[in-house]
Amino acid sequence: MASKYSKDHTIYRDSSGDEVPSVTTVLSVLSKSNLVPWANWMGLKGIRYRDYMMERARMGTDFHDMVSKFTMGKEIDGTHYQDAIDSFKLFRIWAERCQYQVIASEEALSCDEFGGTIDAISLHNGEYAVCDYKTSKGIYSSMFLQLAGYSILIKKNLPDTYDMIKKFGIVSVTTEKVSERFLPKERIEELYVPMFKDLLKAFNMWYKINKEDWNSNIATDRG
């Protein structure tokens, strides 16, 4: 049976076993107008941007796998992309500097509205934090909407853990440097969670409109 919301990723289900969208699928309703000029620029250089994005996604998955195994004390085996190896080396230096310790890695959680997989619940400079790893060069506001979705999932599924969390952050790792940006939990609750909930409503409505009037699935028919 075809997935309702997932094109290639983990399928999340509610308490009744019905499929629900992922956090990243919900956020697909956000406009990414900056991708249009970038894709055009790539085309002028003779690079197929879809092929490039797929290759970068595979590298990012490889990096995430290395970090997950390392932070959970598991053996890092197999072959890896050189960019992933170089980024991982910088990550290890960063982790030692900020006394980074992972409590839970790749935690897949669901509720009755959506689901998501959290990169890490951890200790960062002595404080409980939720961290999401990125291999992009920048840290953007939309990334904290993703963390807002994760905060809802943790609060519903792991309330005791949620009470201990002090901040939510993005750790961006490239082959050249590690960047980080953390926001306090109160800021996420005050502004980003309400925004995520509004986007969830918008996604559900837009999904319904496209399915019923245009026979199109906005979650799986995307390019």
Short mmCIF file of C-alpha atoms in Angstrom, two decimals:
data_model
loop_
_atom_site.label_atom_id
_atom_site.label_comp_id
_atom_site.label_asym_id
_atom_site.label_seq_id
_atom_site.Cartn_x
_atom_site.Cartn_y
_atom_site.Cartn_z
CA MET A 1 0.00 0.00 0.00
CA ALA A 2 1.37 3.40 -1.01
CA SER A 3 2.35 5.83 1.69
CA LYS A 4 -0.01 8.73 2.27
CA TYR A 5 2.59 11.26 3.34
CA SER A 6 6.08 9.81 2.85
CA LYS A 7 7.95 9.63 -0.44
CA ASP A 8 11.15 8.03 0.81
CA HIS A 9 11.28 8.53 4.58
CA THR A 10 10.10 7.01 7.84
CA ILE A 11 6.36 6.47 8.11
CA TYR A 12 4.81 7.83 11.32
CA ARG A 13 1.50 6.63 12.76
CA ASP A 14 -0.97 7.92 15.33
CA SER A 15 -2.38 5.98 18.28
CA SER A 16 -4.92 4.30 15.97
CA GLY A 17 -2.28 3.17 13.50
CA ASP A 18 -3.18 5.71 10.82
CA GLU A 19 -0.37 7.45 8.99
CA VAL A 20 0.44 11.04 9.92
CA PRO A 21 2.81 13.51 8.21
CA SER A 22 6.33 14.14 9.41
CA VAL A 23 7.48 17.48 10.81
CA THR A 24 9.47 18.17 7.63
CA THR A 25 6.47 17.28 5.45
CA VAL A 26 4.32 19.75 7.39
CA LEU A 27 6.94 22.43 6.85
CA SER A 28 6.90 21.82 3.09
CA VAL A 29 4.04 24.35 2.91
CA LEU A 30 6.60 27.08 3.58
CA SER A 31 7.72 28.88 0.42
CA LYS A 32 11.35 28.30 -0.56
CA SER A 33 11.61 31.02 -3.17
CA ASN A 34 15.38 31.28 -2.68
CA LEU A 35 15.74 27.83 -4.28
CA VAL A 36 14.56 29.11 -7.68
CA PRO A 37 17.49 31.48 -8.42
CA TRP A 38 19.90 28.92 -6.91
CA ALA A 39 18.60 26.15 -9.19
CA ASN A 40 18.88 28.52 -12.17
CA TRP A 41 22.48 29.37 -11.20
CA MET A 42 23.31 25.66 -10.96
CA GLY A 43 21.80 25.10 -14.40
CA LEU A 44 23.93 27.85 -15.92
CA LYS A 45 26.96 26.00 -14.55
CA GLY A 46 25.79 22.81 -16.22
CA ILE A 47 24.89 21.09 -12.94
CA ARG A 48 21.59 19.24 -12.55
CA TYR A 49 20.39 20.59 -9.24
CA ARG A 50 18.24 17.52 -8.45
CA ASP A 51 21.27 15.25 -8.86
CA TYR A 52 23.32 17.62 -6.71
CA MET A 53 20.64 17.68 -3.99
CA MET A 54 20.40 13.89 -3.97
CA GLU A 55 24.17 13.58 -3.63
CA ARG A 56 24.23 16.12 -0.79
CA ALA A 57 21.35 14.29 0.90
CA ARG A 58 23.29 11.03 0.75
CA MET A 59 26.34 12.76 2.23
CA GLY A 60 24.18 14.26 4.98
CA THR A 61 22.71 10.86 5.81
CA ASP A 62 26.22 9.42 5.96
CA PHE A 63 27.33 12.20 8.31
CA HIS A 64 24.28 11.71 10.55
CA ASP A 65 24.99 7.99 10.74
CA MET A 66 28.61 8.58 11.79
CA VAL A 67 27.62 11.13 14.43
CA SER A 68 24.82 8.94 15.80
CA LYS A 69 27.13 5.95 16.20
CA PHE A 70 29.94 8.04 17.69
CA THR A 71 27.76 9.82 20.25
CA MET A 72 26.16 6.54 21.34
CA GLY A 73 29.50 4.74 21.66
CA LYS A 74 28.94 2.42 18.69
CA GLU A 75 31.47 1.31 16.09
CA ILE A 76 31.65 3.43 12.95
CA ASP A 77 32.00 0.94 10.13
CA GLY A 78 31.70 0.81 6.34
CA THR A 79 32.84 3.31 3.72
CA HIS A 80 31.95 6.99 3.86
CA TYR A 81 31.87 10.09 1.71
CA GLN A 82 35.02 12.16 2.12
CA ASP A 83 32.94 15.29 2.86
CA ALA A 84 31.14 13.36 5.61
CA ILE A 85 34.47 12.24 7.09
CA ASP A 86 35.89 15.78 7.05
CA SER A 87 32.72 17.19 8.64
CA PHE A 88 32.70 14.46 11.26
CA LYS A 89 36.28 15.31 12.29
CA LEU A 90 35.22 18.90 12.98
CA PHE A 91 32.13 17.67 14.83
CA ARG A 92 34.30 15.62 17.21
CA ILE A 93 36.41 18.68 18.02
CA TRP A 94 33.26 20.74 18.65
CA ALA A 95 31.73 17.99 20.82
CA GLU A 96 34.80 17.85 23.05
CA ARG A 97 34.93 21.63 23.37
CA CYS A 98 31.31 21.98 24.55
CA GLN A 99 31.30 18.77 26.64
CA TYR A 100 28.64 17.33 24.38
CA GLN A 101 26.96 14.17 25.64
CA VAL A 102 24.02 12.50 23.88
CA ILE A 103 21.26 11.03 26.03
CA ALA A 104 19.07 9.77 23.17
CA SER A 105 19.87 9.58 19.46
CA GLU A 106 17.58 9.28 16.42
CA GLU A 107 14.47 9.22 18.65
CA ALA A 108 11.39 8.57 16.47
CA LEU A 109 8.21 9.94 18.09
CA SER A 110 4.61 10.35 16.96
CA CYS A 111 1.39 11.94 18.16
CA ASP A 112 -2.11 11.98 16.66
CA GLU A 113 -1.24 14.85 14.31
CA PHE A 114 2.35 14.26 13.09
CA GLY A 115 5.65 12.53 13.82
CA GLY A 116 9.38 13.11 13.61
CA THR A 117 12.83 11.74 14.33
CA ILE A 118 14.94 13.85 16.69
CA ASP A 119 18.68 13.84 16.02
CA ALA A 120 19.68 14.17 19.66
CA ILE A 121 18.52 14.90 23.18
CA SER A 122 21.76 15.81 24.85
CA LEU A 123 23.87 17.73 27.33
CA HIS A 124 25.47 20.81 25.81
CA ASN A 125 27.75 22.82 28.11
CA GLY A 126 26.02 21.21 31.08
CA GLU A 127 22.43 21.97 29.98
CA TYR A 128 19.82 19.58 28.59
CA ALA A 129 19.22 20.42 24.95
CA VAL A 130 17.54 19.17 21.81
CA CYS A 131 19.92 19.33 18.86
CA ASP A 132 19.35 18.96 15.16
CA TYR A 133 22.37 18.43 12.92
CA LYS A 134 22.58 20.15 9.54
CA THR A 135 25.20 19.92 6.80
CA SER A 136 24.09 23.17 5.16
CA LYS A 137 26.26 26.27 5.33
CA GLY A 138 23.70 28.42 7.11
CA ILE A 139 21.30 28.32 10.05
CA TYR A 140 17.82 29.57 9.22
CA SER A 141 14.68 30.49 11.14
CA SER A 142 12.67 27.66 9.53
CA MET A 143 15.01 25.16 11.18
CA PHE A 144 13.66 26.27 14.55
CA LEU A 145 10.12 25.58 13.36
CA GLN A 146 11.31 22.01 12.88
CA LEU A 147 12.59 22.03 16.46
CA ALA A 148 9.22 23.42 17.58
CA GLY A 149 7.55 20.34 16.11
CA TYR A 150 10.02 18.15 17.96
CA SER A 151 9.34 20.02 21.20
CA ILE A 152 5.63 19.14 20.93
CA LEU A 153 6.47 15.47 20.34
CA ILE A 154 8.86 15.31 23.30
CA LYS A 155 6.40 17.06 25.60
CA LYS A 156 3.65 14.58 24.67
CA ASN A 157 5.75 11.40 24.68
CA LEU A 158 8.56 12.14 27.16
CA PRO A 159 7.19 14.75 29.60
CA ASP A 160 9.83 14.13 32.29
CA THR A 161 12.60 14.61 29.73
CA TYR A 162 10.90 17.72 28.38
CA ASP A 163 10.87 19.29 31.84
CA MET A 164 14.68 18.98 32.00
CA ILE A 165 15.31 20.54 28.58
CA LYS A 166 16.60 24.11 28.71
CA LYS A 167 17.21 24.93 25.05
CA PHE A 168 16.82 23.88 21.44
CA GLY A 169 19.57 24.27 18.89
CA ILE A 170 20.87 23.74 15.39
CA VAL A 171 24.40 22.47 14.90
CA SER A 172 25.53 23.15 11.33
CA VAL A 173 28.59 21.17 10.26
CA THR A 174 30.40 21.58 6.94
CA THR A 175 33.84 20.50 5.80
CA GLU A 176 35.13 23.91 6.88
CA LYS A 177 33.52 24.78 10.21
CA VAL A 178 30.91 24.06 12.88
CA SER A 179 28.28 26.69 13.65
CA GLU A 180 25.67 26.54 16.38
CA ARG A 181 22.62 28.53 17.41
CA PHE A 182 20.53 27.77 20.49
CA LEU A 183 17.30 29.34 21.68
CA PRO A 184 15.83 28.91 25.16
CA LYS A 185 12.87 26.57 25.55
CA GLU A 186 10.66 29.49 26.60
CA ARG A 187 11.30 31.25 23.27
CA ILE A 188 10.42 28.10 21.32
CA GLU A 189 7.21 27.70 23.32
CA GLU A 190 6.22 31.35 23.02
CA LEU A 191 6.68 31.92 19.28
CA TYR A 192 7.80 28.90 17.29
CA VAL A 193 5.33 26.32 18.62
CA PRO A 194 2.25 28.45 17.82
CA MET A 195 3.69 29.09 14.34
CA PHE A 196 4.25 25.38 13.78
CA LYS A 197 0.66 24.63 14.84
CA ASP A 198 -0.62 27.19 12.33
CA LEU A 199 1.50 25.58 9.60
CA LEU A 200 0.13 22.16 10.56
CA LYS A 201 -3.42 23.49 10.04
CA ALA A 202 -2.38 25.02 6.71
CA PHE A 203 -0.73 21.80 5.58
CA ASN A 204 -3.79 19.70 6.41
CA MET A 205 -6.12 22.09 4.58
CA TRP A 206 -3.85 22.37 1.52
CA TYR A 207 -3.43 18.59 1.43
CA LYS A 208 -7.24 18.15 1.49
CA ILE A 209 -7.84 20.77 -1.23
CA ASN A 210 -5.24 19.29 -3.58
CA LYS A 211 -6.38 15.73 -2.97
CA GLU A 212 -10.10 16.35 -3.44
CA ASP A 213 -10.10 18.99 -6.19
CA TRP A 214 -6.92 18.16 -8.12
CA ASN A 215 -6.26 14.48 -7.33
CA SER A 216 -2.74 15.50 -6.28
CA ASN A 217 -0.79 14.49 -3.20
CA ILE A 218 1.34 17.46 -2.11
CA ALA A 219 3.39 15.21 0.19
CA THR A 220 4.48 12.57 -2.33
CA ASP A 221 4.07 14.28 -5.72
CA ARG A 222 6.75 16.89 -5.02
CA GLY A 223 9.52 16.92 -7.65
#
